[in-house]
Short mmCIF file of C-alpha atoms and ligand atoms in Angstrom, two decimals:
data_model
loop_
_atom_site.label_atom_id
_atom_site.label_comp_id
_atom_site.label_asym_id
_atom_site.label_seq_id
_atom_site.Cartn_x
_atom_site.Cartn_y
_atom_site.Cartn_z
CA MET A 4 9.00 -15.17 -0.51
CA ALA A 5 5.98 -12.97 -0.61
CA SER A 6 2.73 -14.06 -2.05
CA SER A 7 1.94 -12.17 -5.21
CA SER A 8 -1.15 -10.02 -5.55
CA ALA A 9 -2.36 -12.52 -8.16
CA SER A 10 -2.40 -15.28 -5.56
CA PRO A 11 -2.57 -13.46 -2.25
CA ARG A 12 -1.68 -15.13 0.98
CA THR A 13 -5.02 -15.63 2.66
CA SER A 14 -4.23 -17.89 5.59
CA LEU A 15 -2.07 -16.71 8.45
CA SER A 16 -2.38 -19.73 10.64
CA SER A 17 0.96 -19.94 12.40
CA THR A 18 2.44 -17.22 14.60
CA SER A 19 5.91 -18.03 13.26
CA ASP A 20 4.73 -16.93 9.80
CA LEU A 21 4.03 -13.50 11.21
CA ALA A 22 6.35 -10.51 11.22
CA ILE A 23 3.80 -8.46 13.17
CA ARG A 24 0.97 -9.59 15.41
CA VAL A 25 -1.22 -7.03 17.16
CA ARG A 26 -4.19 -7.83 19.37
CA GLY A 27 -6.55 -5.38 21.05
CA LEU A 28 -4.21 -2.40 20.62
CA ARG A 29 -5.42 0.75 22.34
CA LYS A 30 -3.90 4.19 22.75
CA THR A 31 -5.37 7.06 24.67
CA TYR A 32 -4.16 10.63 24.75
CA GLY A 33 -5.71 12.05 27.94
CA ALA A 34 -9.43 11.32 27.64
CA PHE A 35 -9.25 10.77 23.86
CA GLU A 36 -8.95 7.22 22.56
CA ALA A 37 -7.05 7.44 19.25
CA VAL A 38 -6.64 3.67 18.73
CA ARG A 39 -9.60 1.60 19.83
CA GLY A 40 -8.81 -2.10 19.83
CA ILE A 41 -6.85 -2.90 16.67
CA ASP A 42 -5.91 -6.44 15.57
CA LEU A 43 -3.35 -6.85 12.77
CA ASP A 44 -1.42 -9.76 11.31
CA VAL A 45 1.43 -9.10 8.89
CA ALA A 46 3.00 -12.18 7.31
CA ARG A 47 6.75 -12.43 6.88
CA GLY A 48 7.76 -11.40 3.38
CA GLU A 49 4.59 -9.57 2.46
CA VAL A 50 3.95 -5.95 1.58
CA PHE A 51 1.27 -4.72 3.96
CA ALA A 52 -0.39 -1.32 3.61
CA LEU A 53 -2.11 0.56 6.42
CA LEU A 54 -4.67 2.96 5.01
CA GLY A 55 -7.00 5.48 6.54
CA PRO A 56 -8.06 9.12 6.52
CA ASN A 57 -6.24 11.87 8.39
CA GLY A 58 -6.45 11.34 12.12
CA ALA A 59 -7.49 7.67 11.83
CA GLY A 60 -4.64 6.50 14.06
CA LYS A 61 -2.08 5.28 11.51
CA THR A 62 0.94 7.17 12.83
CA THR A 63 0.05 6.26 16.40
CA THR A 64 -0.18 2.58 15.46
CA VAL A 65 3.01 2.56 13.38
CA GLU A 66 5.02 4.37 16.03
CA ILE A 67 3.88 1.85 18.65
CA LEU A 68 5.08 -0.94 16.35
CA GLU A 69 8.40 0.87 15.86
CA GLY A 70 8.84 1.37 19.61
CA TYR A 71 8.50 5.16 19.49
CA ARG A 72 5.20 5.41 21.37
CA GLU A 73 3.89 3.54 24.39
CA ARG A 74 0.60 1.71 24.03
CA SER A 75 -2.21 2.00 26.56
CA ALA A 76 -3.37 -1.62 26.19
CA GLY A 77 -3.13 -4.70 23.99
CA GLU A 78 -0.48 -7.12 22.76
CA VAL A 79 2.17 -6.23 20.17
CA ASP A 80 4.70 -8.65 18.74
CA VAL A 81 7.20 -7.46 16.11
CA LEU A 82 9.62 -10.14 14.84
CA GLY A 83 9.15 -11.94 18.14
CA TYR A 84 9.85 -8.86 20.30
CA ASP A 85 7.69 -6.45 22.24
CA PRO A 86 8.72 -3.03 20.89
CA ALA A 87 7.83 -1.41 24.23
CA ARG A 88 10.94 -3.09 25.70
CA HIS A 89 13.19 -1.12 23.31
CA GLU A 90 15.57 -4.03 22.80
CA GLN A 91 18.59 -3.39 20.60
CA ALA A 92 18.10 -6.74 18.88
CA LEU A 93 14.76 -5.57 17.48
CA LYS A 94 16.14 -2.18 16.44
CA GLN A 95 18.80 -3.93 14.37
CA ARG A 96 16.20 -5.98 12.52
CA ILE A 97 13.87 -3.18 11.48
CA GLY A 98 14.41 -0.27 9.11
CA ILE A 99 12.38 2.91 9.32
CA VAL A 100 11.95 5.34 6.45
CA LEU A 101 10.19 8.48 7.64
CA GLN A 102 8.66 11.12 5.40
CA SER A 103 11.66 13.36 5.87
CA THR A 104 15.07 12.23 6.95
CA GLY A 105 18.20 14.20 7.63
CA VAL A 106 20.91 12.76 5.43
CA GLU A 107 23.96 15.00 4.98
CA ARG A 108 23.45 17.05 1.82
CA TYR A 109 27.14 17.42 0.95
CA LEU A 110 27.95 13.70 0.92
CA THR A 111 27.57 11.62 -2.22
CA VAL A 112 25.07 8.81 -2.48
CA GLU A 113 27.79 6.20 -2.00
CA GLU A 114 29.39 8.03 0.93
CA THR A 115 26.00 8.25 2.62
CA ILE A 116 25.35 4.53 2.32
CA ASP A 117 28.90 3.70 3.40
CA MET A 118 28.54 5.91 6.46
CA TYR A 119 25.43 4.06 7.66
CA HIS A 120 27.13 0.76 6.88
CA GLY A 121 29.31 1.15 9.96
CA TYR A 122 26.35 1.30 12.34
CA PHE A 123 25.16 -2.28 11.78
CA PRO A 124 26.60 -5.72 12.56
CA ASP A 125 25.47 -7.38 9.33
CA PRO A 126 24.91 -4.67 6.71
CA LEU A 127 24.03 -5.20 3.05
CA GLN A 128 26.80 -4.51 0.55
CA THR A 129 26.66 -0.95 -0.81
CA GLU A 130 26.48 -2.33 -4.37
CA ASP A 131 23.39 -4.36 -3.51
CA VAL A 132 21.69 -1.40 -1.84
CA LEU A 133 22.42 0.82 -4.86
CA ASP A 134 20.87 -1.81 -7.13
CA VAL A 135 17.69 -2.26 -5.09
CA VAL A 136 16.97 1.46 -4.82
CA GLY A 137 18.04 2.15 -8.42
CA LEU A 138 20.76 4.71 -7.61
CA ARG A 139 23.78 2.99 -9.13
CA GLU A 140 24.20 5.70 -11.77
CA GLN A 141 23.94 8.42 -9.12
CA ARG A 142 26.48 6.88 -6.74
CA ALA A 143 28.94 9.80 -7.09
CA VAL A 144 26.26 12.53 -7.05
CA ARG A 145 25.96 14.76 -3.97
CA VAL A 146 22.69 14.42 -2.07
CA LYS A 147 21.81 18.08 -2.65
CA ARG A 148 21.89 17.49 -6.42
CA LEU A 149 19.44 14.57 -6.37
CA SER A 150 15.84 14.97 -7.49
CA GLY A 151 13.11 14.61 -4.87
CA GLY A 152 12.38 11.07 -6.01
CA GLN A 153 16.06 10.12 -5.91
CA GLN A 154 16.43 11.58 -2.41
CA ARG A 155 13.49 9.51 -1.27
CA ARG A 156 15.11 6.41 -2.71
CA LEU A 157 18.29 7.30 -0.83
CA ASP A 158 16.18 7.49 2.35
CA VAL A 159 15.05 3.94 1.58
CA ALA A 160 18.68 2.94 0.99
CA VAL A 161 19.55 4.24 4.45
CA GLY A 162 16.64 2.28 5.94
CA LEU A 163 17.80 -0.81 4.10
CA VAL A 164 21.54 -0.76 4.66
CA GLY A 165 21.34 -2.56 8.01
CA ASN A 166 19.73 -5.52 6.20
CA PRO A 167 16.47 -5.33 8.18
CA ASP A 168 13.88 -8.09 8.04
CA LEU A 169 11.10 -5.53 8.30
CA LEU A 170 10.99 -2.10 6.70
CA PHE A 171 8.50 0.61 7.67
CA LEU A 172 7.82 3.01 4.79
CA ASP A 173 5.85 6.13 5.63
CA GLU A 174 4.11 7.56 2.56
CA PRO A 175 7.02 6.74 0.26
CA THR A 176 5.78 8.59 -2.83
CA THR A 177 4.13 11.74 -1.48
CA GLY A 178 4.88 14.63 -3.83
CA PHE A 179 6.33 12.45 -6.60
CA ASP A 180 5.68 12.92 -10.30
CA PRO A 181 4.13 9.90 -12.05
CA SER A 182 7.39 8.47 -13.38
CA ALA A 183 9.16 8.83 -10.01
CA ARG A 184 6.20 7.05 -8.38
CA ARG A 185 6.52 4.16 -10.80
CA GLN A 186 10.24 3.89 -10.08
CA ALA A 187 9.53 3.89 -6.35
CA TRP A 188 6.92 1.17 -6.82
CA GLU A 189 9.41 -1.00 -8.67
CA MET A 190 11.84 -0.42 -5.83
CA VAL A 191 9.29 -1.67 -3.28
CA ARG A 192 8.71 -4.72 -5.46
CA GLY A 193 12.46 -5.24 -5.42
CA LEU A 194 12.40 -5.18 -1.61
CA ARG A 195 9.74 -7.84 -1.64
CA SER A 196 11.75 -10.02 -3.96
CA LEU A 197 14.61 -9.79 -1.41
CA GLY A 198 12.22 -11.37 1.09
CA LYS A 199 11.81 -8.23 3.19
CA THR A 200 8.55 -7.56 4.98
CA VAL A 201 7.33 -4.07 4.11
CA PHE A 202 4.86 -2.16 6.28
CA LEU A 203 3.63 0.75 4.21
CA THR A 204 1.44 3.70 5.05
CA THR A 205 0.02 5.61 2.14
CA HIS A 206 -2.83 7.89 1.16
CA TYR A 207 -2.68 6.65 -2.45
CA MET A 208 -5.10 3.81 -3.05
CA ASP A 209 -3.62 2.94 -6.45
CA GLU A 210 -0.27 2.53 -4.72
CA ALA A 211 -1.71 0.13 -2.15
CA GLN A 212 -3.61 -1.72 -4.86
CA TYR A 213 -0.45 -2.12 -6.95
CA LEU A 214 2.01 -2.96 -4.18
CA ALA A 215 0.27 -4.54 -1.24
CA ASP A 216 -0.36 -8.23 -0.70
CA ARG A 217 -2.78 -7.18 2.01
CA VAL A 218 -4.17 -3.93 3.34
CA ALA A 219 -5.93 -2.81 6.47
CA ILE A 220 -8.15 0.25 6.38
CA ILE A 221 -8.56 2.03 9.68
CA ALA A 222 -11.01 4.76 10.53
CA ARG A 223 -11.40 6.49 13.88
CA GLY A 224 -9.01 4.11 15.55
CA GLN A 225 -10.59 0.85 14.38
CA VAL A 226 -9.95 -1.56 11.52
CA VAL A 227 -12.93 -1.38 9.16
CA ALA A 228 -11.58 -3.69 6.44
CA GLU A 229 -8.60 -5.92 5.91
CA GLY A 230 -7.45 -8.43 3.34
CA PRO A 231 -5.87 -8.67 -0.12
CA PRO A 232 -6.88 -5.69 -2.31
CA THR A 233 -8.51 -7.98 -4.87
CA ALA A 234 -10.68 -9.58 -2.20
CA LEU A 235 -11.70 -6.19 -0.79
CA MET A 236 -12.60 -5.11 -4.30
CA GLY A 237 -15.09 -7.95 -4.49
CA GLY A 238 -13.00 -10.79 -5.96
CA GLU A 239 -14.35 -12.61 -8.97
CA GLU A 240 -17.95 -11.64 -8.15
CA ALA A 241 -17.31 -7.90 -8.31
CA VAL A 242 -19.72 -5.94 -10.45
CA THR A 243 -18.03 -4.69 -13.61
CA SER A 244 -19.15 -1.54 -15.42
CA VAL A 245 -19.22 -1.61 -19.22
CA ARG A 246 -19.49 1.92 -20.58
CA PHE A 247 -19.85 3.17 -24.16
CA ARG A 248 -21.62 5.69 -26.35
CA LEU A 249 -24.45 4.43 -28.52
CA PRO A 250 -24.01 5.94 -31.97
CA GLU A 251 -26.69 7.61 -34.05
CA GLY A 252 -28.69 5.14 -36.08
CA ALA A 253 -28.38 2.18 -33.71
CA GLN A 254 -31.37 -0.14 -34.07
CA GLY A 255 -32.77 -2.02 -31.08
CA TRP A 256 -30.70 -3.52 -28.32
CA PRO A 257 -28.53 -6.66 -28.24
CA ASP A 258 -29.96 -9.90 -26.91
CA LEU A 259 -28.45 -11.15 -23.65
CA VAL A 260 -27.33 -7.66 -22.63
CA PRO A 261 -29.25 -6.12 -19.73
CA PRO A 262 -30.58 -2.67 -20.59
CA GLY A 263 -28.07 0.01 -19.76
CA VAL A 264 -28.50 3.20 -17.85
CA ARG A 265 -27.86 6.32 -19.90
CA SER A 266 -25.77 8.79 -17.93
CA GLU A 267 -25.92 12.58 -18.14
CA ASP A 268 -23.15 12.77 -20.71
CA GLY A 269 -24.99 10.35 -23.00
CA SER A 270 -22.88 7.29 -22.16
CA VAL A 271 -24.55 3.95 -21.55
CA VAL A 272 -23.44 2.09 -18.42
CA ILE A 273 -24.15 -1.61 -17.95
CA GLU A 274 -23.34 -3.12 -14.58
CA THR A 275 -22.77 -6.84 -14.77
CA SER A 276 -21.17 -9.76 -12.97
CA THR A 277 -20.72 -11.58 -16.33
CA PRO A 278 -18.73 -9.05 -18.38
CA THR A 279 -17.37 -11.62 -20.85
CA ALA A 280 -20.84 -12.67 -22.00
CA VAL A 281 -22.11 -9.08 -22.02
CA LEU A 282 -19.16 -7.84 -24.07
CA PHE A 283 -19.46 -10.72 -26.50
CA ALA A 284 -23.15 -10.09 -27.12
CA LEU A 285 -22.68 -6.33 -27.25
CA THR A 286 -19.78 -6.30 -29.68
CA ARG A 287 -21.33 -8.99 -31.90
CA TRP A 288 -24.46 -6.87 -32.14
CA ALA A 289 -22.49 -3.71 -32.89
CA VAL A 290 -20.31 -5.35 -35.54
CA GLY A 291 -23.45 -6.88 -37.11
CA GLN A 292 -24.85 -3.37 -37.50
CA SER A 293 -21.51 -1.88 -38.62
CA LEU A 294 -21.55 0.35 -35.56
CA GLU A 295 -18.54 1.58 -33.63
CA LEU A 296 -19.16 1.76 -29.87
CA SER A 297 -17.11 4.83 -29.09
CA GLU A 298 -15.40 5.30 -25.73
CA LEU A 299 -15.91 1.64 -24.86
CA THR A 300 -14.41 0.91 -21.44
CA VAL A 301 -14.65 -1.97 -18.98
CA MET A 302 -14.02 -1.10 -15.34
CA ARG A 303 -14.04 -2.92 -12.04
CA PRO A 304 -14.38 -1.15 -8.69
CA SER A 305 -11.00 0.08 -7.51
CA LEU A 306 -9.60 -0.04 -4.00
CA GLU A 307 -10.30 3.68 -3.88
CA ASP A 308 -14.03 3.06 -4.52
CA VAL A 309 -14.08 0.51 -1.68
CA TYR A 310 -12.10 2.83 0.58
CA LEU A 311 -14.40 5.79 0.02
CA GLN A 312 -17.44 3.63 0.62
CA LEU A 313 -16.05 2.26 3.89
CA VAL A 314 -14.50 5.40 5.25
CA GLY A 315 -17.57 7.42 4.30
CA ALA A 316 -19.78 4.91 6.11
CA GLU A 317 -17.51 4.91 9.15
CA ALA A 318 -17.60 8.68 9.34
CA THR A 319 -21.37 8.66 9.68
CA SER A 320 -21.94 5.52 11.73
CA ASP A 321 -20.41 4.04 14.85
CA GLY A 322 -21.74 0.66 13.94
CA ALA A 323 -19.96 0.14 10.62
CA GLY A 324 -18.97 -3.51 10.45
CA ARG A 325 -15.49 -4.80 9.71
CA ARG A 326 -15.08 -6.18 6.22
CA SER A 327 -12.66 -9.03 5.85
CA GLY A 328 -11.18 -9.85 2.49
CA ARG A 329 -10.34 -13.25 3.90
CA ALA A 330 -13.99 -14.03 4.55
CA SER A 331 -15.19 -13.19 1.08
P1 ATP B 606 -2.56 11.49 9.30
O1 ATP B 606 -2.96 10.70 8.11
O2 ATP B 606 -3.14 12.87 9.30
O3 ATP B 606 -1.08 11.46 9.59
P2 ATP B 606 -3.04 9.46 11.35
O4 ATP B 606 -3.98 8.42 10.87
O5 ATP B 606 -1.60 9.15 11.30
O6 ATP B 606 -3.32 10.81 10.58
P3 ATP B 606 -2.59 9.93 14.18
O7 ATP B 606 -1.49 10.92 13.97
O8 ATP B 606 -2.23 8.60 14.69
O9 ATP B 606 -3.47 9.79 12.85
O10 ATP B 606 -3.64 10.61 15.16
C1 ATP B 606 -4.82 9.94 15.58
C2 ATP B 606 -5.58 10.87 16.51
O11 ATP B 606 -4.83 11.05 17.72
C3 ATP B 606 -5.82 12.25 15.93
O12 ATP B 606 -7.09 12.70 16.36
C4 ATP B 606 -4.71 13.09 16.58
O13 ATP B 606 -5.13 14.44 16.72
C5 ATP B 606 -4.56 12.41 17.93
N1 ATP B 606 -3.19 12.51 18.44
C6 ATP B 606 -2.08 12.04 17.82
N2 ATP B 606 -0.99 12.28 18.59
C7 ATP B 606 -1.41 12.91 19.71
C8 ATP B 606 -0.75 13.42 20.88
N3 ATP B 606 0.55 13.29 21.06
N4 ATP B 606 -1.52 14.00 21.80
C9 ATP B 606 -2.85 14.12 21.66
N5 ATP B 606 -3.55 13.66 20.57
C10 ATP B 606 -2.83 13.06 19.61
#
């Protein structure tokens, strides 16, 4: 079973716990080094997200793991196999869901899944696949009549039908509307509850934050941060922002609350590592004065904030250090 994001797996001590182990991975295209010494550990049963800006080396890395590109140097172990050897046994244990796949548009959902069924020695039952991807009600619908989100879920069904231990999902929600994204997220959670290892690439930080047990952020071919999203976001010590508008007629300032900074739009922003105490003192003071603190919000830094900070730093400096969520 996967560790949940509430209690992330933080120790990957034994190689047998690992679905993927990468050490010192390098890839050069001519004189250009696209991947410059990457180490990755992906635990069995976890959802792992690889993040990074355009051109960072994500596709190169993923395709090396899938056996579609040759590496220039380093060690790669996927489910105990070296993907560079192109062994059939590995191919039967991984599922790959690309951004666009070519399923036959005139078949129904069920016919499509049944067709792929025949290619694998130990496939999942069609009923189970339909349940996991949430297409049971659409089983008799032709592919061409499915919505974009439903077609994407059918792509996942095709990747899943062979009962792989490890599923690669390439940007699974690009172009989705918000409700289709949520449905896709629940589907990925369903995969995790089946015990599958999921290796996800995405440009959406909220997606990685919601789904991933651990993430690695790469920039210019190197890992600049890795660990559980909560740890990368600063863990329990993260600075929290308390924001509100101070109404007309407010007298003084509450005890125990550090003075806030007034932003351009008139909001007050207090940054604190003890938000419970600050909120208690602030709201007690406001209630005592019969004041309503309008637009009161409490926010912690998101994975996107951390990502922008790291990737921005990496873009301007060769010497940006690697941040490890495990170390913090
Ligand atoms: P994106 O998010 O845009 O898909 P990415 O992180 O997947 O980007 P890659 O596609 O792995 O990045 O590319 C990494 C770098 O290697 C880029 O500078 C790209 O131009 C270069 N590159 C990728 N494939 C080749 C190739 N076949 N020949 C030469 N250069 C390549």
